Amino acid sequence: MDALKDKDVNIIGISGMGGVGKTTMAKEIVKEAEANRLFEEFAWADISRDPTVTKIQDELDERLSLNIKDITNESVRARRLRKRLGSDRSKSILVILDDLWEDTVLGKIEIPSAGYNKGLKILLTSRNNRYAKRWELKASALIF
């Protein structure tokens, strides 16, 4: 929970083998964050092994009101998501990306990079802990 309050932490990673409780832990973190009103908005997307950019964007749209369901161009959808997450610096937003298998997904859906918006935090769950090393996460949890 400290990482959620830390202004210098933008991306939080939870990693571990399949079935050890990464998603459950993420849900508990969200529940605590909601109870303590740490964020004004929450958006959850299940990434899974073979994600489609459109599916992920649609899941984020449900909570962030991007109004992109009728837009078919993935680039336009991605730009709208990036603008929404990056430009509204007055709101604190927690984006949860559950079950990340490959980090190229982040670039495809255009989640802004760390530091782009200090009110934005990203919580990732993955079976692979190499993401924590690659992104030099300041906060990560390894679950066995």
Short mmCIF file of C-alpha atoms in Angstrom, two decimals, residues 8 73 92 99 121 123 133 139:
data_model
loop_
_atom_site.label_atom_id
_atom_site.label_comp_id
_atom_site.label_asym_id
_atom_site.label_seq_id
_atom_site.Cartn_x
_atom_site.Cartn_y
_atom_site.Cartn_z
CA ASP A 8 7.81 8.57 -7.04
CA ASN A 73 -8.99 2.24 -35.94
CA SER A 92 -5.62 10.19 -9.73
CA ASP A 99 -1.93 -11.37 -16.40
CA LYS A 121 -0.27 4.54 -11.39
CA LEU A 123 -0.42 -2.11 -11.35
CA LYS A 133 13.87 -5.59 -13.98
CA ALA A 139 7.82 -1.28 -6.11
#
